[in-house]
Amino acid sequence: MSLAFVTGAGGFIGRHLVRHLAAEGTRVAGLDLIDAEACALTGATCGWRTGALSQAGLDAMSATAGVPDTVYHLAGGSSVGASLADPYGDFTATVGGTGMLLDWLRGHAPATRLVIVSSAAVYGNLHAGAISEDAATAPFSPYGAHKFAMEAICRGWAGSFALNVVAVRLFSVYGPGLAKQLLWDLCGKLASEAETVTLGGTGNELRDWTHVDDVVRALVAATPLASPAMPVVNAGSGRAGSVRRIAESVALAFGRDPACLRFSGQSRAGDPFSLVAAPGSLHAAGFGWNVDVDAGLADYVRWYKTAVQP
């Protein structure tokens, strides 16, 4: 039975990934700033380390559980907004933490596969159509720049020390438990029963909306691709959805008339107009995106009403 370490295991995607790995029969050890009880996490059958990512923490995890076959690295910055509020903190968490992890792998687990969770934000605002895995990059925010820097140091270390690494660039991930970003803010406004609900931007911005259940499957599917060449994998469905179309679907699932929606026309700094994936490595490997967007959004609204609304 294989062993996986998950850094950032208490985060939104991390919690889903731990549960998915455990359900598939993988032994899992998690590490996060919050403890397993606080995030109601199940599945970390081989231990949990509470605290910042550190070599001492990784040593303790490997002493208890063994040397991992795979490390899924989700620790670090998690949003454009947070990176704009504290760019240096985001840099330290994303780039500094990854360098420390690479050094630990080099010295203690050089055969371990490393799956780094990056972001489509590295592509910036260059692309109007579907984005291929070899497309030009021009990060448009501190968050995107730090994810790109993380990829760069991984590529350099992988090539120099024969580490097996794959970078998975996520697009617009959503699902139960996501307590930030567009869907969270929109549900809060819809729940207020205000006559008019105003969102930023024009509503025409395009995103590749991927349900977290599919995303964790994609991370596992990308794992065998890890190599010293550090391939890049786009974890996007290729289905473009405008912010307006998504907001209307959420409003309907909430029981509100989509006519209540308004858009300010003012976009937030660091937000590209279009981020949609072209078919790439996952598609070639036969991976399929199973969750229909409207069904997934209805699932999110049900979670919000159960977990958040009084």
mmCIF file of C-alpha atoms in Angstrom:
data_model
loop_
_atom_site.group_PDB
_atom_site.id
_atom_site.type_symbol
_atom_site.label_atom_id
_atom_site.label_comp_id
_atom_site.label_asym_id
_atom_site.label_seq_id
_atom_site.Cartn_x
_atom_site.Cartn_y
_atom_site.Cartn_z
ATOM 1 C CA MET A 1 0.000 0.000 0.000
ATOM 2 C CA SER A 2 1.487 3.331 -1.062
ATOM 3 C CA LEU A 3 2.098 6.261 1.284
ATOM 4 C CA ALA A 4 1.365 9.901 0.455
ATOM 5 C CA PHE A 5 2.182 13.080 2.351
ATOM 6 C CA VAL A 6 -0.165 16.021 1.766
ATOM 7 C CA THR A 7 1.095 19.485 2.672
ATOM 8 C CA GLY A 8 -1.659 22.033 3.199
ATOM 9 C CA ALA A 9 -3.904 19.068 4.047
ATOM 10 C CA GLY A 10 -6.311 21.213 6.064
ATOM 11 C CA GLY A 11 -7.155 23.534 3.181
ATOM 12 C CA PHE A 12 -10.161 23.293 0.884
ATOM 13 C CA ILE A 13 -8.531 21.093 -1.772
ATOM 14 C CA GLY A 14 -6.267 19.350 0.737
ATOM 15 C CA ARG A 15 -9.183 18.026 2.777
ATOM 16 C CA HIS A 16 -10.855 16.591 -0.320
ATOM 17 C CA LEU A 17 -7.571 15.107 -1.548
ATOM 18 C CA VAL A 18 -6.853 13.352 1.763
ATOM 19 C CA ARG A 19 -10.307 11.785 1.780
ATOM 20 C CA HIS A 20 -10.006 10.728 -1.862
ATOM 21 C CA LEU A 21 -6.578 9.135 -1.387
ATOM 22 C CA ALA A 22 -7.725 7.255 1.714
ATOM 23 C CA ALA A 23 -10.850 6.011 -0.081
ATOM 24 C CA GLU A 24 -8.621 4.708 -2.883
ATOM 25 C CA GLY A 25 -6.544 2.727 -0.392
ATOM 26 C CA THR A 26 -3.534 5.036 -0.050
ATOM 27 C CA ARG A 27 -1.969 5.534 3.371
ATOM 28 C CA VAL A 28 -2.019 9.297 4.035
ATOM 29 C CA ALA A 29 -0.166 11.629 6.402
ATOM 30 C CA GLY A 30 -1.134 15.303 6.500
ATOM 31 C CA LEU A 31 0.528 18.564 7.493
ATOM 32 C CA ASP A 32 -1.153 21.923 8.026
ATOM 33 C CA LEU A 33 -1.198 24.969 10.280
ATOM 34 C CA ILE A 34 -4.519 23.802 11.706
ATOM 35 C CA ASP A 35 -5.066 20.440 13.359
ATOM 36 C CA ALA A 36 -7.094 17.601 11.919
ATOM 37 C CA GLU A 37 -9.902 17.993 14.452
ATOM 38 C CA ALA A 38 -10.348 21.690 13.668
ATOM 39 C CA CYS A 39 -10.950 20.973 9.978
ATOM 40 C CA ALA A 40 -13.019 17.838 10.688
ATOM 41 C CA LEU A 41 -10.650 15.823 8.507
ATOM 42 C CA THR A 42 -10.947 12.108 8.064
ATOM 43 C CA GLY A 43 -8.578 9.911 6.121
ATOM 44 C CA ALA A 44 -5.159 10.930 7.463
ATOM 45 C CA THR A 45 -4.567 7.401 8.697
ATOM 46 C CA CYS A 46 -0.816 7.667 9.084
ATOM 47 C CA GLY A 47 -0.511 10.788 11.202
ATOM 48 C CA TRP A 48 -0.988 14.516 11.219
ATOM 49 C CA ARG A 49 1.549 17.239 11.831
ATOM 50 C CA THR A 50 0.163 20.582 13.018
ATOM 51 C CA GLY A 51 2.387 23.550 12.176
ATOM 52 C CA ALA A 52 4.169 25.313 9.359
ATOM 53 C CA LEU A 53 5.881 23.276 6.671
ATOM 54 C CA SER A 54 9.374 22.524 7.962
ATOM 55 C CA GLN A 55 12.089 19.921 7.594
ATOM 56 C CA ALA A 56 11.628 18.979 11.256
ATOM 57 C CA GLY A 57 7.937 18.369 10.596
ATOM 58 C CA LEU A 58 8.710 16.229 7.555
ATOM 59 C CA ASP A 59 11.307 14.295 9.562
ATOM 60 C CA ALA A 60 8.714 13.612 12.261
ATOM 61 C CA MET A 61 6.152 12.458 9.690
ATOM 62 C CA SER A 62 8.596 10.092 7.987
ATOM 63 C CA ALA A 63 9.762 8.713 11.354
ATOM 64 C CA THR A 64 6.161 7.823 12.170
ATOM 65 C CA ALA A 65 4.757 6.794 8.796
ATOM 66 C CA GLY A 66 7.787 6.030 6.638
ATOM 67 C CA VAL A 67 9.271 7.628 3.532
ATOM 68 C CA PRO A 68 6.434 8.693 1.212
ATOM 69 C CA ASP A 69 5.987 7.395 -2.301
ATOM 70 C CA THR A 70 4.351 10.709 -3.259
ATOM 71 C CA VAL A 71 4.162 14.205 -1.795
ATOM 72 C CA TYR A 72 1.200 16.347 -2.850
ATOM 73 C CA HIS A 73 2.323 19.910 -2.176
ATOM 74 C CA LEU A 74 -0.629 22.230 -1.590
ATOM 75 C CA ALA A 75 0.868 24.410 1.149
ATOM 76 C CA GLY A 76 1.497 28.064 0.282
ATOM 77 C CA GLY A 77 -0.485 30.990 -1.075
ATOM 78 C CA SER A 78 -4.067 30.210 -2.030
ATOM 79 C CA SER A 79 -5.638 33.301 -3.623
ATOM 80 C CA VAL A 80 -4.992 36.439 -5.655
ATOM 81 C CA GLY A 81 -6.663 38.583 -3.001
ATOM 82 C CA ALA A 82 -4.446 37.339 -0.176
ATOM 83 C CA SER A 83 -1.325 37.879 -2.292
ATOM 84 C CA LEU A 84 -2.338 41.496 -2.954
ATOM 85 C CA ALA A 85 -2.923 42.093 0.758
ATOM 86 C CA ASP A 86 0.371 40.492 1.870
ATOM 87 C CA PRO A 87 2.626 39.859 -1.131
ATOM 88 C CA TYR A 88 5.766 39.103 0.881
ATOM 89 C CA GLY A 89 3.927 36.663 3.121
ATOM 90 C CA ASP A 90 2.525 34.934 0.046
ATOM 91 C CA PHE A 91 6.022 34.762 -1.475
ATOM 92 C CA THR A 92 7.528 33.278 1.669
ATOM 93 C CA ALA A 93 4.808 30.648 2.021
ATOM 94 C CA THR A 94 4.816 29.609 -1.634
ATOM 95 C CA VAL A 95 8.400 29.962 -2.812
ATOM 96 C CA GLY A 96 10.344 29.600 0.445
ATOM 97 C CA GLY A 97 8.273 26.642 1.602
ATOM 98 C CA THR A 98 8.726 24.846 -1.709
ATOM 99 C CA GLY A 99 12.502 25.336 -1.621
ATOM 100 C CA MET A 100 12.630 23.828 1.851
ATOM 101 C CA LEU A 101 10.536 20.850 0.732
ATOM 102 C CA LEU A 102 12.785 20.244 -2.281
ATOM 103 C CA ASP A 103 15.841 20.270 -0.051
ATOM 104 C CA TRP A 104 14.237 17.712 2.280
ATOM 105 C CA LEU A 105 13.379 15.458 -0.667
ATOM 106 C CA ARG A 106 16.902 15.778 -2.059
ATOM 107 C CA GLY A 107 18.424 14.654 1.233
ATOM 108 C CA HIS A 108 15.848 12.205 2.583
ATOM 109 C CA ALA A 109 13.556 10.940 -0.169
ATOM 110 C CA PRO A 110 15.108 11.439 -3.628
ATOM 111 C CA ALA A 111 12.926 8.735 -5.232
ATOM 112 C CA THR A 112 9.652 10.262 -3.992
ATOM 113 C CA ARG A 113 7.339 11.749 -6.602
ATOM 114 C CA LEU A 114 6.436 15.388 -5.979
ATOM 115 C CA VAL A 115 3.147 16.801 -7.287
ATOM 116 C CA ILE A 116 3.171 20.589 -6.929
ATOM 117 C CA VAL A 117 -0.161 22.369 -7.130
ATOM 118 C CA SER A 118 0.271 25.467 -9.257
ATOM 119 C CA SER A 119 -2.267 27.736 -10.917
ATOM 120 C CA ALA A 120 -3.510 28.931 -14.286
ATOM 121 C CA ALA A 121 -2.710 32.397 -12.898
ATOM 122 C CA VAL A 122 0.819 31.884 -14.281
ATOM 123 C CA TYR A 123 -0.604 32.506 -17.780
ATOM 124 C CA GLY A 124 -1.655 36.018 -16.849
ATOM 125 C CA ASN A 125 -3.813 38.058 -19.198
ATOM 126 C CA LEU A 126 -2.255 36.995 -22.502
ATOM 127 C CA HIS A 127 -4.812 34.535 -23.802
ATOM 128 C CA ALA A 128 -8.312 35.020 -25.217
ATOM 129 C CA GLY A 129 -8.858 31.380 -26.233
ATOM 130 C CA ALA A 130 -8.065 27.963 -24.815
ATOM 131 C CA ILE A 131 -4.622 27.793 -23.189
ATOM 132 C CA SER A 132 -2.231 24.948 -24.003
ATOM 133 C CA GLU A 133 0.282 23.597 -21.506
ATOM 134 C CA ASP A 134 3.156 25.155 -23.477
ATOM 135 C CA ALA A 135 1.474 28.555 -23.832
ATOM 136 C CA ALA A 136 3.314 31.763 -22.946
ATOM 137 C CA THR A 137 3.278 32.822 -19.306
ATOM 138 C CA ALA A 138 3.046 36.341 -17.886
ATOM 139 C CA PRO A 139 1.739 36.306 -14.291
ATOM 140 C CA PHE A 140 -0.689 39.146 -13.632
ATOM 141 C CA SER A 141 -0.633 39.117 -9.817
ATOM 142 C CA PRO A 142 1.768 38.352 -6.955
ATOM 143 C CA TYR A 143 -0.065 35.050 -6.531
ATOM 144 C CA GLY A 144 0.590 34.043 -10.136
ATOM 145 C CA ALA A 145 4.192 35.253 -10.000
ATOM 146 C CA HIS A 146 4.878 33.216 -6.876
ATOM 147 C CA LYS A 147 3.332 30.069 -8.359
ATOM 148 C CA PHE A 148 5.503 30.553 -11.448
ATOM 149 C CA ALA A 149 8.591 31.039 -9.268
ATOM 150 C CA MET A 150 7.683 27.829 -7.423
ATOM 151 C CA GLU A 151 7.567 25.990 -10.739
ATOM 152 C CA ALA A 152 10.925 27.457 -11.776
ATOM 153 C CA ILE A 153 12.803 26.332 -8.690
ATOM 154 C CA CYS A 154 11.201 22.884 -8.910
ATOM 155 C CA ARG A 155 12.325 22.557 -12.519
ATOM 156 C CA GLY A 156 15.866 23.589 -11.613
ATOM 157 C CA TRP A 157 16.124 21.230 -8.645
ATOM 158 C CA ALA A 158 14.466 18.333 -10.477
ATOM 159 C CA GLY A 159 16.926 18.568 -13.341
ATOM 160 C CA SER A 160 19.961 18.993 -11.103
ATOM 161 C CA PHE A 161 19.158 16.299 -8.533
ATOM 162 C CA ALA A 162 17.041 13.833 -10.575
ATOM 163 C CA LEU A 163 13.900 14.492 -8.560
ATOM 164 C CA ASN A 164 10.594 13.332 -10.017
ATOM 165 C CA VAL A 165 8.273 16.348 -10.153
ATOM 166 C CA VAL A 166 5.081 17.313 -12.000
ATOM 167 C CA ALA A 167 3.430 20.738 -11.861
ATOM 168 C CA VAL A 168 -0.374 20.749 -12.016
ATOM 169 C CA ARG A 169 -1.918 24.107 -12.906
ATOM 170 C CA LEU A 170 -5.421 24.417 -11.478
ATOM 171 C CA PHE A 171 -8.116 26.607 -12.985
ATOM 172 C CA SER A 172 -11.311 27.743 -11.161
ATOM 173 C CA VAL A 173 -11.833 25.097 -8.495
ATOM 174 C CA TYR A 174 -15.102 25.068 -6.567
ATOM 175 C CA GLY A 175 -17.133 22.718 -4.404
ATOM 176 C CA PRO A 176 -18.469 22.127 -0.885
ATOM 177 C CA GLY A 177 -16.223 23.660 1.754
ATOM 178 C CA LEU A 178 -14.934 26.564 -0.344
ATOM 179 C CA ALA A 179 -15.387 29.549 1.950
ATOM 180 C CA LYS A 180 -13.909 32.292 -0.248
ATOM 181 C CA GLN A 181 -13.946 33.682 -3.769
ATOM 182 C CA LEU A 182 -16.868 34.300 -6.135
ATOM 183 C CA LEU A 183 -19.314 31.554 -5.169
ATOM 184 C CA TRP A 184 -18.923 32.172 -1.433
ATOM 185 C CA ASP A 185 -19.403 35.927 -1.818
ATOM 186 C CA LEU A 186 -22.325 35.466 -4.186
ATOM 187 C CA CYS A 187 -24.144 33.050 -1.872
ATOM 188 C CA GLY A 188 -23.706 35.491 1.001
ATOM 189 C CA LYS A 189 -25.309 38.265 -1.044
ATOM 190 C CA LEU A 190 -28.124 36.032 -2.263
ATOM 191 C CA ALA A 191 -28.823 34.903 1.287
ATOM 192 C CA SER A 192 -29.226 38.528 2.389
ATOM 193 C CA GLU A 193 -32.340 38.732 0.195
ATOM 194 C CA ALA A 194 -31.214 42.116 -1.086
ATOM 195 C CA GLU A 195 -33.293 43.160 -4.069
ATOM 196 C CA THR A 196 -30.158 43.735 -6.166
ATOM 197 C CA VAL A 197 -26.959 41.665 -5.995
ATOM 198 C CA THR A 198 -23.917 43.429 -7.439
ATOM 199 C CA LEU A 199 -20.724 41.626 -8.439
ATOM 200 C CA GLY A 200 -17.436 43.007 -9.711
ATOM 201 C CA GLY A 201 -16.325 42.876 -13.324
ATOM 202 C CA THR A 202 -18.469 42.796 -16.438
ATOM 203 C CA GLY A 203 -19.845 39.284 -16.089
ATOM 204 C CA ASN A 204 -18.277 38.343 -19.428
ATOM 205 C CA GLU A 205 -15.017 37.108 -17.897
ATOM 206 C CA LEU A 206 -14.372 33.459 -18.807
ATOM 207 C CA ARG A 207 -13.196 30.736 -16.456
ATOM 208 C CA ASP A 208 -12.750 26.974 -16.574
ATOM 209 C CA TRP A 209 -14.936 25.818 -13.658
ATOM 210 C CA THR A 210 -13.758 22.505 -12.178
ATOM 211 C CA HIS A 211 -15.409 20.707 -9.263
ATOM 212 C CA VAL A 212 -13.040 19.720 -6.471
ATOM 213 C CA ASP A 213 -14.048 16.048 -6.776
ATOM 214 C CA ASP A 214 -12.686 16.049 -10.322
ATOM 215 C CA VAL A 215 -9.656 18.120 -9.346
ATOM 216 C CA VAL A 216 -8.399 15.651 -6.733
ATOM 217 C CA ARG A 217 -8.812 12.866 -9.273
ATOM 218 C CA ALA A 218 -6.751 14.945 -11.699
ATOM 219 C CA LEU A 219 -3.947 15.361 -9.153
ATOM 220 C CA VAL A 220 -3.745 11.603 -8.700
ATOM 221 C CA ALA A 221 -3.939 11.016 -12.466
ATOM 222 C CA ALA A 222 -1.008 13.397 -13.014
ATOM 223 C CA THR A 223 1.214 11.651 -10.455
ATOM 224 C CA PRO A 224 2.730 9.033 -12.817
ATOM 225 C CA LEU A 225 3.923 11.862 -15.093
ATOM 226 C CA ALA A 226 6.406 13.138 -12.480
ATOM 227 C CA SER A 227 9.973 13.135 -13.811
ATOM 228 C CA PRO A 228 13.222 15.161 -13.675
ATOM 229 C CA ALA A 229 11.916 17.066 -16.730
ATOM 230 C CA MET A 230 9.063 18.419 -14.567
ATOM 231 C CA PRO A 231 6.193 18.344 -17.048
ATOM 232 C CA VAL A 232 3.383 20.877 -16.718
ATOM 233 C CA VAL A 233 -0.207 19.650 -16.641
ATOM 234 C CA ASN A 234 -3.293 21.835 -17.101
ATOM 235 C CA ALA A 235 -6.046 20.581 -14.780
ATOM 236 C CA GLY A 236 -8.879 22.237 -16.660
ATOM 237 C CA SER A 237 -11.950 20.811 -18.367
ATOM 238 C CA GLY A 238 -11.740 23.023 -21.446
ATOM 239 C CA ARG A 239 -15.335 24.172 -20.898
ATOM 240 C CA ALA A 240 -15.542 27.968 -20.744
ATOM 241 C CA GLY A 241 -18.140 29.483 -18.464
ATOM 242 C CA SER A 242 -18.712 33.210 -18.129
ATOM 243 C CA VAL A 243 -19.015 34.699 -14.660
ATOM 244 C CA ARG A 244 -22.520 35.871 -15.605
ATOM 245 C CA ARG A 245 -23.609 32.374 -16.654
ATOM 246 C CA ILE A 246 -22.207 30.852 -13.437
ATOM 247 C CA ALA A 247 -23.805 33.538 -11.265
ATOM 248 C CA GLU A 248 -27.182 32.983 -12.923
ATOM 249 C CA SER A 249 -26.952 29.241 -12.286
ATOM 250 C CA VAL A 250 -26.106 29.838 -8.624
ATOM 251 C CA ALA A 251 -29.008 32.294 -8.276
ATOM 252 C CA LEU A 252 -31.445 29.758 -9.699
ATOM 253 C CA ALA A 253 -30.131 27.036 -7.388
ATOM 254 C CA PHE A 254 -30.579 29.474 -4.507
ATOM 255 C CA GLY A 255 -34.188 30.081 -5.494
ATOM 256 C CA ARG A 256 -33.582 33.642 -6.672
ATOM 257 C CA ASP A 257 -34.456 35.277 -9.973
ATOM 258 C CA PRO A 258 -31.196 35.838 -11.948
ATOM 259 C CA ALA A 259 -32.602 39.253 -12.891
ATOM 260 C CA CYS A 260 -31.401 40.431 -9.463
ATOM 261 C CA LEU A 261 -27.791 40.233 -10.635
ATOM 262 C CA ARG A 262 -25.811 43.331 -11.591
ATOM 263 C CA PHE A 263 -22.152 43.814 -12.548
ATOM 264 C CA SER A 264 -20.120 46.860 -11.602
ATOM 265 C CA GLY A 265 -17.913 46.837 -14.681
ATOM 266 C CA GLN A 266 -14.860 47.252 -12.434
ATOM 267 C CA SER A 267 -12.436 44.315 -12.429
ATOM 268 C CA ARG A 268 -10.127 43.539 -9.528
ATOM 269 C CA ALA A 269 -6.400 44.056 -10.027
ATOM 270 C CA GLY A 270 -4.683 40.776 -10.894
ATOM 271 C CA ASP A 271 -7.738 39.109 -12.441
ATOM 272 C CA PRO A 272 -7.236 38.099 -16.114
ATOM 273 C CA PHE A 273 -10.221 38.236 -18.475
ATOM 274 C CA SER A 274 -9.991 34.626 -19.686
ATOM 275 C CA LEU A 275 -8.474 31.446 -18.177
ATOM 276 C CA VAL A 276 -9.673 28.316 -19.959
ATOM 277 C CA ALA A 277 -7.616 25.160 -20.577
ATOM 278 C CA ALA A 278 -7.002 23.442 -23.898
ATOM 279 C CA PRO A 279 -6.939 19.628 -23.972
ATOM 280 C CA GLY A 280 -3.525 18.446 -22.788
ATOM 281 C CA SER A 281 -1.731 15.659 -20.942
ATOM 282 C CA LEU A 282 -4.702 14.567 -18.838
ATOM 283 C CA HIS A 283 -6.962 14.375 -21.881
ATOM 284 C CA ALA A 284 -4.328 12.318 -23.728
ATOM 285 C CA ALA A 285 -4.175 9.933 -20.762
ATOM 286 C CA GLY A 286 -7.932 9.365 -20.948
ATOM 287 C CA PHE A 287 -8.907 11.447 -17.945
ATOM 288 C CA GLY A 288 -12.490 12.709 -17.951
ATOM 289 C CA TRP A 289 -14.208 15.539 -16.093
ATOM 290 C CA ASN A 290 -17.282 13.959 -14.567
ATOM 291 C CA VAL A 291 -19.125 16.710 -12.690
ATOM 292 C CA ASP A 292 -21.583 18.780 -14.706
ATOM 293 C CA VAL A 293 -21.170 22.473 -13.886
ATOM 294 C CA ASP A 294 -24.819 23.183 -13.071
ATOM 295 C CA ALA A 295 -25.069 20.062 -10.912
ATOM 296 C CA GLY A 296 -21.845 21.032 -9.175
ATOM 297 C CA LEU A 297 -23.070 24.546 -8.488
ATOM 298 C CA ALA A 298 -26.344 23.194 -7.076
ATOM 299 C CA ASP A 299 -24.229 20.920 -4.863
ATOM 300 C CA TYR A 300 -22.324 23.968 -3.624
ATOM 301 C CA VAL A 301 -25.523 25.876 -2.859
ATOM 302 C CA ARG A 302 -26.885 22.892 -0.884
ATOM 303 C CA TRP A 303 -23.677 22.806 1.150
ATOM 304 C CA TYR A 304 -23.835 26.552 1.770
ATOM 305 C CA LYS A 305 -27.428 26.439 2.951
ATOM 306 C CA THR A 306 -26.697 23.496 5.278
ATOM 307 C CA ALA A 307 -23.333 24.575 6.666
ATOM 308 C CA VAL A 308 -23.513 28.371 6.670
ATOM 309 C CA GLN A 309 -27.076 29.643 6.773
ATOM 310 C CA PRO A 310 -28.763 29.605 10.203
#
